[in-house]
Coordinates of C-alpha atoms and ligand atoms in Angstrom, one line a residue:
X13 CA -47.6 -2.9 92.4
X14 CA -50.6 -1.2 90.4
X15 CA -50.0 1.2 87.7
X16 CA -49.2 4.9 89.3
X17 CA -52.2 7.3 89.4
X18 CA -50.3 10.4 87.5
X19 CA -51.9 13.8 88.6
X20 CA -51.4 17.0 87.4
X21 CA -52.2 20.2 89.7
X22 CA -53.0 23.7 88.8
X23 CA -52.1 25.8 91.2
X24 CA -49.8 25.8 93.5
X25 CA -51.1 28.2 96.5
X26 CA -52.2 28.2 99.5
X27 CA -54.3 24.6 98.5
X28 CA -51.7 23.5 95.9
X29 CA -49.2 23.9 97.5
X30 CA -49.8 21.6 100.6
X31 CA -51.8 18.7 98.3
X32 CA -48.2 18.7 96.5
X33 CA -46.1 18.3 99.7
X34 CA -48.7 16.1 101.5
X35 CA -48.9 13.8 98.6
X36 CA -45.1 13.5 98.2
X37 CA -44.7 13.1 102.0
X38 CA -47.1 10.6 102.4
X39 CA -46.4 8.7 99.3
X40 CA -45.9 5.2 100.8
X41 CA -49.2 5.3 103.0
X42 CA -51.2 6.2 100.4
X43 CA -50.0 3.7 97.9
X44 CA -50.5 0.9 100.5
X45 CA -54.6 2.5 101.3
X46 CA -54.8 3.1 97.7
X47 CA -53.5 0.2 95.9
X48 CA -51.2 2.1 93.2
X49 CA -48.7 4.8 94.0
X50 CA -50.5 8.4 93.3
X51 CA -47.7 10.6 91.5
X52 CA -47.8 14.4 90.5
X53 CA -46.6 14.2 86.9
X54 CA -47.2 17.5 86.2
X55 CA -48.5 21.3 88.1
X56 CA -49.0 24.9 86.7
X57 CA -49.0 28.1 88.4
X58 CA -48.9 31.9 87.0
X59 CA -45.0 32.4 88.1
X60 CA -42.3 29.5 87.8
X61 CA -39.9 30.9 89.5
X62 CA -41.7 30.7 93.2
X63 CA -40.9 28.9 95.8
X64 CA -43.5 26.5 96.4
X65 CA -41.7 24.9 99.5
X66 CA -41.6 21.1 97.7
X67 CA -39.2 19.2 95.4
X68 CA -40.3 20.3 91.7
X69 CA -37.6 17.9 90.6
X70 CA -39.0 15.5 87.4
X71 CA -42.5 16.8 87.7
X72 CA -43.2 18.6 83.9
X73 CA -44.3 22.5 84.4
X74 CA -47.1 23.9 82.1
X75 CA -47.8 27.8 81.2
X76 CA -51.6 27.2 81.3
X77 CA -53.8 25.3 83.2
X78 CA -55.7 23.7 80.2
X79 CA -52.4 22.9 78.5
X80 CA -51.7 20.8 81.5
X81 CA -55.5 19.4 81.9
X82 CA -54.7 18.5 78.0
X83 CA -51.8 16.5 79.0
X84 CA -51.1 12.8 77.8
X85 CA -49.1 12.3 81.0
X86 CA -51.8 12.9 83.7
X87 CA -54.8 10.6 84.7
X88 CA -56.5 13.1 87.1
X89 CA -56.8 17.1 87.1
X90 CA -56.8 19.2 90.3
X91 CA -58.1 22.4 89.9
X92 CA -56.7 24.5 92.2
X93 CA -56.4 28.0 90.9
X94 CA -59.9 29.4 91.4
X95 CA -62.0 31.9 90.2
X96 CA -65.5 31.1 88.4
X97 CA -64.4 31.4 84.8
X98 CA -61.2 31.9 83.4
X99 CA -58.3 29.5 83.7
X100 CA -60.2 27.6 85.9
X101 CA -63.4 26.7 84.0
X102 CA -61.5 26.3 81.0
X103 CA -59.5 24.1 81.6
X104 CA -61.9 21.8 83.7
X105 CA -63.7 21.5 80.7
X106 CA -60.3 20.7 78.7
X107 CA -60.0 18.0 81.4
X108 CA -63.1 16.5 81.1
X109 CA -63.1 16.7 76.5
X110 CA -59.5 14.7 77.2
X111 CA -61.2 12.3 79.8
X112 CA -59.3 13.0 83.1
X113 CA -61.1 13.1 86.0
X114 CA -61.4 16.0 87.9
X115 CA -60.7 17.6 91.8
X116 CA -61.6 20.5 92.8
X117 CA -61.8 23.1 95.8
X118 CA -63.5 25.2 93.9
X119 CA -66.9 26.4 95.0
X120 CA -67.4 29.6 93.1
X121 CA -66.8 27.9 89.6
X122 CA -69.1 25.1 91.0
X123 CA -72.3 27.1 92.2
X124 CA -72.1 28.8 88.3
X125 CA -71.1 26.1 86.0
X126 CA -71.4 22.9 88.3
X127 CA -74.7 21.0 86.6
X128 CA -73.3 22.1 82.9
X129 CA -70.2 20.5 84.2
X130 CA -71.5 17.5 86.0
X131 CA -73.1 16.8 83.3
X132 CA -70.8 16.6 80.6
X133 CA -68.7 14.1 83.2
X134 CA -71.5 12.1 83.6
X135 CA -71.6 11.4 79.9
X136 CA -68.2 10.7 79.6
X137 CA -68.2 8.1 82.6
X138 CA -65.7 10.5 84.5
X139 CA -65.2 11.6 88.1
X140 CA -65.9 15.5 89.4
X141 CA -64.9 15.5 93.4
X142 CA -65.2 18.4 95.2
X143 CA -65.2 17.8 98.7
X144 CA -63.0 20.8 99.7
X145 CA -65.3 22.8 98.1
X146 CA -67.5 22.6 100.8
X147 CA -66.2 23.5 104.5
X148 CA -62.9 22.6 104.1
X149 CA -61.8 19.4 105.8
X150 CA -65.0 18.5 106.8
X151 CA -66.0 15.5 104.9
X152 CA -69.6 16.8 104.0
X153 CA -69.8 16.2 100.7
X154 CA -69.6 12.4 100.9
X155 CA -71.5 12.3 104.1
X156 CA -74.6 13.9 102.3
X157 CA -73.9 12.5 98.7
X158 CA -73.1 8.3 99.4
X159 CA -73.5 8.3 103.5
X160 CA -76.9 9.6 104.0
X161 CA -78.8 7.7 101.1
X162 CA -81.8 6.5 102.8
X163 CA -82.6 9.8 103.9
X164 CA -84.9 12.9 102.8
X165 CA -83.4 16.3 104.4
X166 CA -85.7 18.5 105.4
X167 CA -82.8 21.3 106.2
X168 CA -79.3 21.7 106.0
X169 CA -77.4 24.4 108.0
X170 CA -73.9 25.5 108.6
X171 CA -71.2 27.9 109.3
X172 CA -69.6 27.4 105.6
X173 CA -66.8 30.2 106.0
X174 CA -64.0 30.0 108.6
X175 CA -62.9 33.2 107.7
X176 CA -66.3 34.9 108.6
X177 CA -66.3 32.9 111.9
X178 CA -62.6 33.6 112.5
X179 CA -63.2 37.1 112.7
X180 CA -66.6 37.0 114.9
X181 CA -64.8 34.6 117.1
X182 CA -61.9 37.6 117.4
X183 CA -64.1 40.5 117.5
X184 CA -65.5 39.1 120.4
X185 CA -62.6 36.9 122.7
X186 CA -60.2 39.5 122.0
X187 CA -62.1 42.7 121.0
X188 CA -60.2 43.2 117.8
X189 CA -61.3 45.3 114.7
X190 CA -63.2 44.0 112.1
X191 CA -60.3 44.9 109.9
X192 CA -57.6 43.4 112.0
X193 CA -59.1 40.6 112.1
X194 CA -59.3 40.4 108.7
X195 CA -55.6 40.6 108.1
X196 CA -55.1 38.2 110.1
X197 CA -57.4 35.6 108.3
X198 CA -55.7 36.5 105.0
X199 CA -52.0 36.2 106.5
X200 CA -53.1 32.6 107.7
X201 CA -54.4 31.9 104.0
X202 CA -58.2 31.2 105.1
X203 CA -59.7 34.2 102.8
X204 CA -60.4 34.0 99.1
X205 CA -58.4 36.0 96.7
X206 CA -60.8 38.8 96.9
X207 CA -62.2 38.5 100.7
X208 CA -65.3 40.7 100.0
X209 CA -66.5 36.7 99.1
X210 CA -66.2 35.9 102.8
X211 CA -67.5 39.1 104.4
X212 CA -70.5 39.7 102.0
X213 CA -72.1 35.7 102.1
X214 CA -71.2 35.2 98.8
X215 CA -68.9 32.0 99.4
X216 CA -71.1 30.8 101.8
X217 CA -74.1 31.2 99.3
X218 CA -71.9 29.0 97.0
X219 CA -71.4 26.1 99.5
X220 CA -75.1 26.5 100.6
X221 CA -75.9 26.3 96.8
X222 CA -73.6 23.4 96.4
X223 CA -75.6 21.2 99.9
X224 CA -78.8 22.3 98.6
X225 CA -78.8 20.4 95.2
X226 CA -77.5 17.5 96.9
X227 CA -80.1 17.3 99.9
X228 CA -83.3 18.3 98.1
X229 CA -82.1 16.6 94.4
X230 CA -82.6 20.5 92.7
X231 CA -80.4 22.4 90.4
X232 CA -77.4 24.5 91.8
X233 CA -79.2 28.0 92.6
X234 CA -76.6 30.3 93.4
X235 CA -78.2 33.5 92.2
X236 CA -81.7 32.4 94.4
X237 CA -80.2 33.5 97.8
X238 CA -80.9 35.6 100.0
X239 CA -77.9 37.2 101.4
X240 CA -76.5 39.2 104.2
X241 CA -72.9 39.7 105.0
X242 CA -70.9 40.3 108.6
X243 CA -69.5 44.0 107.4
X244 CA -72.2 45.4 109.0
X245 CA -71.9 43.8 112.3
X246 CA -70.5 45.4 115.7
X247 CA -69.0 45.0 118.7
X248 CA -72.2 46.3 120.2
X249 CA -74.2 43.5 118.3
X250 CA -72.1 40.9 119.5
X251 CA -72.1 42.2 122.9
X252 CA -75.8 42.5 123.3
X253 CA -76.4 39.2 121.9
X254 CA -74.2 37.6 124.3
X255 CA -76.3 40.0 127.5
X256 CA -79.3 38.3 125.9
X257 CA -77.4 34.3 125.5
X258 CA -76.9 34.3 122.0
X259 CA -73.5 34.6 120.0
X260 CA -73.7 35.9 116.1
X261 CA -72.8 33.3 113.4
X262 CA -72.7 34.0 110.0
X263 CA -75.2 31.0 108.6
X264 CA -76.4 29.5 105.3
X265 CA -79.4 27.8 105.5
X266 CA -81.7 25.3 103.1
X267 CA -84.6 24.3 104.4
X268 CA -87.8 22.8 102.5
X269 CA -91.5 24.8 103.3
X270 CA -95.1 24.8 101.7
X271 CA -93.9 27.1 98.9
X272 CA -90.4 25.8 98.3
X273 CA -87.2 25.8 99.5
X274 CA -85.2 28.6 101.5
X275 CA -82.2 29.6 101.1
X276 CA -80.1 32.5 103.0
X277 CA -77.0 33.6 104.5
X278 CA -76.8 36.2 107.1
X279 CA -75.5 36.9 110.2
X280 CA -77.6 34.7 113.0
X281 CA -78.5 34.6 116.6
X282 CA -77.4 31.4 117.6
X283 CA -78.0 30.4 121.5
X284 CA -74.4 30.7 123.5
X285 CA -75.2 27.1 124.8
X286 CA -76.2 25.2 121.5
X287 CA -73.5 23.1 119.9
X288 CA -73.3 25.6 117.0
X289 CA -72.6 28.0 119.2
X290 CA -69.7 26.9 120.5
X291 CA -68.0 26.3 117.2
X292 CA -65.0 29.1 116.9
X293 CA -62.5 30.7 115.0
X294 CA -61.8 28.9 111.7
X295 CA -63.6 25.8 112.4
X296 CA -66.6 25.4 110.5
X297 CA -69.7 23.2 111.1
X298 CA -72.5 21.9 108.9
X299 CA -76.0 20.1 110.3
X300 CA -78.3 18.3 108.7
X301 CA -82.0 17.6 110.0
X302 CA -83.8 14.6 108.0
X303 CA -85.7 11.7 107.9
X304 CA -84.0 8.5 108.7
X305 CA -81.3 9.3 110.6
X306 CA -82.4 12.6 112.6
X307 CA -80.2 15.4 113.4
X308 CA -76.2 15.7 112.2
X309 CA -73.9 18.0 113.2
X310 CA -70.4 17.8 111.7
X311 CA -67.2 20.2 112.6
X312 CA -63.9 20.5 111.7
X313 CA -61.3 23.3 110.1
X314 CA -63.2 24.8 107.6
X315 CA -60.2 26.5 105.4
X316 CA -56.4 26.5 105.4
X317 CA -53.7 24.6 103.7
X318 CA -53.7 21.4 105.1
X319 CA -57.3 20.8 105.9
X320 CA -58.3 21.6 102.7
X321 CA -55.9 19.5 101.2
X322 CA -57.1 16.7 103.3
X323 CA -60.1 17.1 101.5
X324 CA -58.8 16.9 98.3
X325 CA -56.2 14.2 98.5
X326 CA -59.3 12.0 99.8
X327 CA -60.5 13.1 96.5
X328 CA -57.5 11.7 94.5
X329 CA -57.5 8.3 97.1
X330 CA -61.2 8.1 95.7
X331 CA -60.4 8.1 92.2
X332 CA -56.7 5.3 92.9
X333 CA -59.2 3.1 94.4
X334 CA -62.4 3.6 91.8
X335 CA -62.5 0.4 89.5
X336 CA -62.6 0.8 85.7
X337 CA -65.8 0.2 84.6
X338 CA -67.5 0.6 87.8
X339 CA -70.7 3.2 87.8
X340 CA -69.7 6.2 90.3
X341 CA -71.6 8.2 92.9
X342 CA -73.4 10.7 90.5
X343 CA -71.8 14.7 90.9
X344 CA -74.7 16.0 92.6
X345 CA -75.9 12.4 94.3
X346 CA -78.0 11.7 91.4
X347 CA -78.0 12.1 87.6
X348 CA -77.0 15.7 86.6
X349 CA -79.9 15.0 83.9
X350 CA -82.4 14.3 86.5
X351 CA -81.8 17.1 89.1
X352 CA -85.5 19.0 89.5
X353 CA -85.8 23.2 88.5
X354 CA -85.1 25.2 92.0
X355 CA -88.8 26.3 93.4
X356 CA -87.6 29.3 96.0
X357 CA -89.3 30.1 98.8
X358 CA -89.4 34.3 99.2
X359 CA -87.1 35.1 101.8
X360 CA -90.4 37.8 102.9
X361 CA -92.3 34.2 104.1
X362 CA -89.3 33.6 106.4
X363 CA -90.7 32.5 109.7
X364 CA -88.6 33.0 113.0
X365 CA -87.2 35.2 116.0
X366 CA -85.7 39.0 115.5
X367 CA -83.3 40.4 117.5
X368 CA -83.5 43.8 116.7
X369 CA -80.8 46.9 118.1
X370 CA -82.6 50.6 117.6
X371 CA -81.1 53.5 118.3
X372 CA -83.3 56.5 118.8
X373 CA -84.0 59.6 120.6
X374 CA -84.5 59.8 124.2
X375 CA -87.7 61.2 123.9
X376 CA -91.1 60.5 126.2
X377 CA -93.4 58.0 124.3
X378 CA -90.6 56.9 121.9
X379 CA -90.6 53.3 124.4
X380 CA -94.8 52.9 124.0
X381 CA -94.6 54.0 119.9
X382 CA -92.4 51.1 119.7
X383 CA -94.5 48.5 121.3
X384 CA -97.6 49.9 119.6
X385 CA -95.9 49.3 116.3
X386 CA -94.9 46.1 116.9
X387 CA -98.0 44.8 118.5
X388 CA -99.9 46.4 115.3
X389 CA -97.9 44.2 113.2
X390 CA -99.0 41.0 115.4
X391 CA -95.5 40.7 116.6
X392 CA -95.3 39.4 120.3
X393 CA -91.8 40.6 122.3
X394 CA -89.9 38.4 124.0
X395 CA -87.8 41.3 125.6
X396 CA -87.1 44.5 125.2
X397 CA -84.0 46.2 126.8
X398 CA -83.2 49.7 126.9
X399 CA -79.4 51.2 127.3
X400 CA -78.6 54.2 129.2
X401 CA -78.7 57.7 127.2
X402 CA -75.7 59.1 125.2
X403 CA -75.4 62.7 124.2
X404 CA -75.4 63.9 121.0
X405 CA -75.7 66.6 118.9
X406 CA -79.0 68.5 119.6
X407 CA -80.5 65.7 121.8
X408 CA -80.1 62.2 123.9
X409 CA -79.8 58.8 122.2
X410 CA -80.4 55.3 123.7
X411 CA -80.0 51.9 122.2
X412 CA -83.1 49.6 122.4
X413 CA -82.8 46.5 121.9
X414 CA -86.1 44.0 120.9
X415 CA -86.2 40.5 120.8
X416 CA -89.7 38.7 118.8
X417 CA -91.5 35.5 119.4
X418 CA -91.6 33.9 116.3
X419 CA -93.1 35.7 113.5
X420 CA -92.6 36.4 109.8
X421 CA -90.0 38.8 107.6
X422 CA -92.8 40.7 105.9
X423 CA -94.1 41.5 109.2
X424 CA -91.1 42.8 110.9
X425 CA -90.4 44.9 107.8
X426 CA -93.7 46.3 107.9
X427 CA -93.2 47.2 111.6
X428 CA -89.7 48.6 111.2
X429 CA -91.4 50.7 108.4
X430 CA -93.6 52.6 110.3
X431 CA -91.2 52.8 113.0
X432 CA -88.9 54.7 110.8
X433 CA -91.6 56.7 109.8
X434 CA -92.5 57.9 113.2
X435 CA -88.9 59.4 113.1
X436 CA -87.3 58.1 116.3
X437 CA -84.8 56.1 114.8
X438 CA -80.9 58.0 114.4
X439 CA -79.7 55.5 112.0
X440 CA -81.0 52.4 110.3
X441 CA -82.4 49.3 112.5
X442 CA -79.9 46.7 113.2
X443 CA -82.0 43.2 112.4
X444 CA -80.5 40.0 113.3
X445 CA -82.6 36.5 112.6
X446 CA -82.3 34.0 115.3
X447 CA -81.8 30.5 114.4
X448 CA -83.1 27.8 116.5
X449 CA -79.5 25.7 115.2
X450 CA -78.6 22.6 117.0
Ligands
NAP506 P1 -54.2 31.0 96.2 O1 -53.3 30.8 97.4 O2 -54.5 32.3 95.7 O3 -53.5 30.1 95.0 C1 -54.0 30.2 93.7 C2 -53.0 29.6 92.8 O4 -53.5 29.6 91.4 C3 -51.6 30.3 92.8 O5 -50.6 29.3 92.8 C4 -51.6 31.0 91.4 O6 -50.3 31.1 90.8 C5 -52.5 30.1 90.6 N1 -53.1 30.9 89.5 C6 -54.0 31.9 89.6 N2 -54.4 32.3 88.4 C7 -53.8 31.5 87.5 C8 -53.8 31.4 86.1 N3 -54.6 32.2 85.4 N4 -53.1 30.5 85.5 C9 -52.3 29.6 86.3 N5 -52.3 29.6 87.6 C10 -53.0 30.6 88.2 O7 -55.6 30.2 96.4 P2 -56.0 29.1 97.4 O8 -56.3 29.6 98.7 O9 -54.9 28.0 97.3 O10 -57.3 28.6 96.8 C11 -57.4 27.8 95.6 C12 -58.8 27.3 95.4 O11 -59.2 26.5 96.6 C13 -59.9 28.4 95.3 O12 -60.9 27.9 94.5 C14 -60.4 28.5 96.7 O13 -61.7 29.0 96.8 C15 -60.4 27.1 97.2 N6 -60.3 26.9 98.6 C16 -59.4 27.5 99.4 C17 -59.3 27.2 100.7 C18 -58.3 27.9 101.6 O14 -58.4 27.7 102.8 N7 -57.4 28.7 101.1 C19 -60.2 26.3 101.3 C20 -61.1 25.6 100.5 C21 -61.2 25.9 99.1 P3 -49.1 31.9 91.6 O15 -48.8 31.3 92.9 O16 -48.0 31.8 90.6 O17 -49.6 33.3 91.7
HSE507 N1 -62.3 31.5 102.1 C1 -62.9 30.3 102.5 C2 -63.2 30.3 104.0 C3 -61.9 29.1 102.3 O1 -62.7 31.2 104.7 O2 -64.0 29.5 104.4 C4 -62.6 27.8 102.5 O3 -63.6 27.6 101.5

C-alpha cells in the first residue's frame, strides 16, 4: 500500500466534524478508490474539551489553526473554521508558505482573498479545492471548472443558499414565521455563524462571485453585486406570486450583456412549474446556459454536515489520487495570472419582468394614475390584480398587484417614482424581478 495521505483539519463544527467521522468511517473505501489510506494526523478547534462525537485517540491537537497548517506531520490542510480573515486566512496562507495543499468550504474568505490566494498556489505547484464552497454537495465546482471545458457560458444561475430556500420553502408549505423558520435552519446547522449572510444575499453573492470567475474567466468580484435579501419578503408575496404561478426564490445570477456582465441576488419570481421551481427546502440548484453543451441544471443538499462534507472529502480523494509532478486544474479553471479585470454591467440596464405588490388608498382614479404611470414609462402590463379594501386609520387600503412585460430597471424605478409622488402609496412598493430560470 501507498504512503498515507496525513490531513490536518481546522475546525471541527458542524463541517469538521462530519469530514472527521466520515473519513474515519469510511477509511477502507477510500483507500481502495484512492490508492493510499487518507489519515487525519492532526485537527484544531477553539475548545478541546468538546465533544466532537469521533475518536480523537492518536490524532495531535493544535491551539491555532496556522500552528497546525505549519505542521510537519500533515500533507493537506482543511480549512474549516470560517470567517473571511482571521484564523482562517492566516493560516491558509501558512499552509500554502509550508506547501500543503489546501480544502476548503470556505466561500466568504474565497470571494475576498481567493485570486491573491490562488495565486500564490499556483506558483508553488499546490492544490486549493473548494467545492463545498459552492452549494454544498452539489459537485459544481468541478462540473464548471474540468467538465465543461469546451464551453463558453453565457449565464450561470442558482439558488446558492439552502438556508434562504429552507425558510421560503416553510413560510409557504407550512406558514411559519420568517423567524421560526430561521431557528430552525440554524438548529439543523445549515446557517452561517452570523445568519444575516443567508437572509441579506451576502453568501449567495460569494458563491455567485466564486461561478462567475470561473464561467466568464474574470477576477472574483464580490463587492460588484447587486444585492437583495429575503428579510423583506411576506407571506403576502409568496401568496400572490403563487395566485399569479410563480414561487419566490432567492437567486444569484451571472449573465454576460453588451456592456458587461451582471451579477445580482435577490429574491425572484420563478414560474411554479419550471424545474427551479420546484427545488425546496435546503436543496440547492445551480444552471448553467452555454455554448456547447446547452442548458444544465444541477440539484442537490446545498448545506448541512454531511453533504458538505461529501464535498470536501471528494476534495481530499482529489488530492490522494493527484500524481506528483502532474500540472493541476488551475483554481479558478485557468491561470490565477491570466484571469481578465471584472467589466460590470449596471444592475439599472437590467432587462426583465416585475412583479410589483402596491398598497394604496382606495381612492377613485388611484387604478387609471397607476396605468398612466406605467404606460408613460413605456412599460406594457401583463396583469394587474386588485385585492379587496381593508380599513385603516383615516381611509381604505387595497393591495394591487402589477405584473410587466419585459422592460428595464431604470424604467420601473422611474415609474415607481412618480407613482410615489402622486401619494397613493401607504408604504413602500414591494418589487420582485421575474426570472425566466429553467
Ligand atoms: P461551525 O459549526 O460554526 O464550526 C466552526 C468551527 O471552527 C468550530 O469547531 C470552532 O471551534 C472552530 N473555530 C472558530 N474560530 C476558530 C479559531 N479562531 N480558531 C480555531 N478554531 C476556530 O461552522 P460550520 O457550519 O462547520 O462551517 C465551517 C465552514 O464551512 C464555514 O466557512 C462555512 O461557511 C462553510 N460551510 C458550511 C456549511 C454548512 O452547511 N454548515 C456548508 C458549506 C460551507 P469550537 O467548536 O471549539 O467553537
Ligand atoms: N449557510 C449556507 C447555506 C451553508 O445555508 O447555504 C452552505 O454554504
Amino acid at each position: 500500500m501507498n504512503e498515507p495521505l496525513r490531513i490536518g483539519i481546522a475546525g471541527l463544527g458542524t463541517v469538521g466534524a462530519s469530514v472527521a467521522r466520515i473519513l474515519k468511517n469510511k477509511s477502507n473505501s477510500l483507500s481502495h478508490k484512492c490508492g493510499r489510506p487518507i489519515v487525519v494526523t492532526g485537527v484544531s478547534a477553539r475548545s478541546r474539551n468538546k465533544d466532537r462525537g469521533f475518536d480523537m485517540t492518536g490524532i495531535e491537537w493544535f491551539d491555532t489553526p496556522t500552528e497546525l497548517a505549519a505542521s510537519a506531520n500533515i500533507d493537506v490542510f482543511v480549512e474549516l473554521v470560517g470567517g473571511e480573515n482571521g484564523a482562517a486566512l492566516e493560516s491558509m496562507h501558512a499552509a500554502i508558505e509550508a506547501g500543503r495543499h489546501v480544502v476548503t468550504a470556505n466561500k466568504a474568505l474565497l470571494a475576498r482573498h481567493g485570486v491573491e490566494l490562488a495565486l500564490r498556489a499556483e506558483e508553488k505547484g499546490l492544490i486549493l479545492n473548494y467545492e463545498a464552497a459552492v452549494a454544498g454537495g452539489i459537485p459544481i465546482i468541478k462540473t464548471m471548472r474540468e467538465s465543461l471545458a469546451a464551453n463558453e457560458p453565457s449565464r450561470v444561475y442558482g439558488i446558492l443558499n439552502g438556508t434562504a430556500n429552507y425558510i421560503l420553502t416553510r413560510m409557504e408549505h407550512d406558514r411559519m414565521s420568517f423567524a421560526d423558520c430561521l431557528a430552525e435552519a440554524q438548529r439543523l446547522g445549515y446557517a452561517e455563524a452570523d445568519p444575516t449572510f443567508d437572509i441579506e444575499g451576502y453568501d449567495t453573492a460569494h458563491k455567485l462571485a466564486i461561478l462567475t470567475s470561473i464561467a466568464f474567466g474574470t477576477q472574483v468580484a464580490a463587492d460588484e453585486i447587486y444585492i437583495e435579501g429575503i428579510s423583506n419578503i411576506s407571506l403576502s408575496d409568496i401568496e400572490a406570486a403563487r395566485e399569479l404561478g410563480y414561487r419566490i426564490k432567492l437567486l444569484g445570477v451571472a449573465q454576460r450583456t453588451a456592456t458587461g456582465i451582471e451579477q445580482r441576488v435577490h429574491p425572484t419570481m420563478v414560474p411554479l412549474g419550471s424545474m427551479i421551481g420546484q427545488v425546496d427546502s435546503v436543496t440547492n440548484a445551480v444552471g448553467i446556459e452555454a455554448d456547447t453543451v446547452g442548458s444544465l441544471l444541477l440539484s442537490g443538499p446545498g448545506a448541512g454536515g454531511d453533504a458538505t462534507a461529501s464535498a470536501v472529502i471528494g476534495d481530499i480523494a482529489d488530492i490522494a489520487k493527484s500524481l506528483p509532478g502532474h500540472q493541476e486544474a488551475p483554481v479558478f479553471g485557468r491561470p490565477a495570472t491570466e484571469l481578465e479585470p471584472y467589466r460590470r454591467a449596471e444592475i439599472s440596464s437590467h432587462a426583465g419582468g416585475y412583479f410589483i405588490r402596491l398598497t394604496v388608498h382606495d381612492r377613485i382614479g388611484v387604478f387609471a394614475s397607476l396605468a398612466g404611470r406605467m404606460a408613460e414609462n413605456s412599460i406594457s402590463l401583463a396583469s394587474i390584480v386588485q385585492h379587496g379594501a381593508v380599513k385603516g386609520g383615516e381611509s381604505e387600503t387595497k393591495t394591487v398587484v402589477l405584473v410587466t412585460h419585459e422592460t428595464t430597471e431604470s424604467e420601473i424605478r422611474a415609474a415607481l417614482e412618480a407613482v410615489t409622488g402622486d401619494g397613493h402609496l401607504v408604504s413602500r412598493p414591494q418589487v420582485i424581478r421575474i426570472e425566466p430560470a429553467g
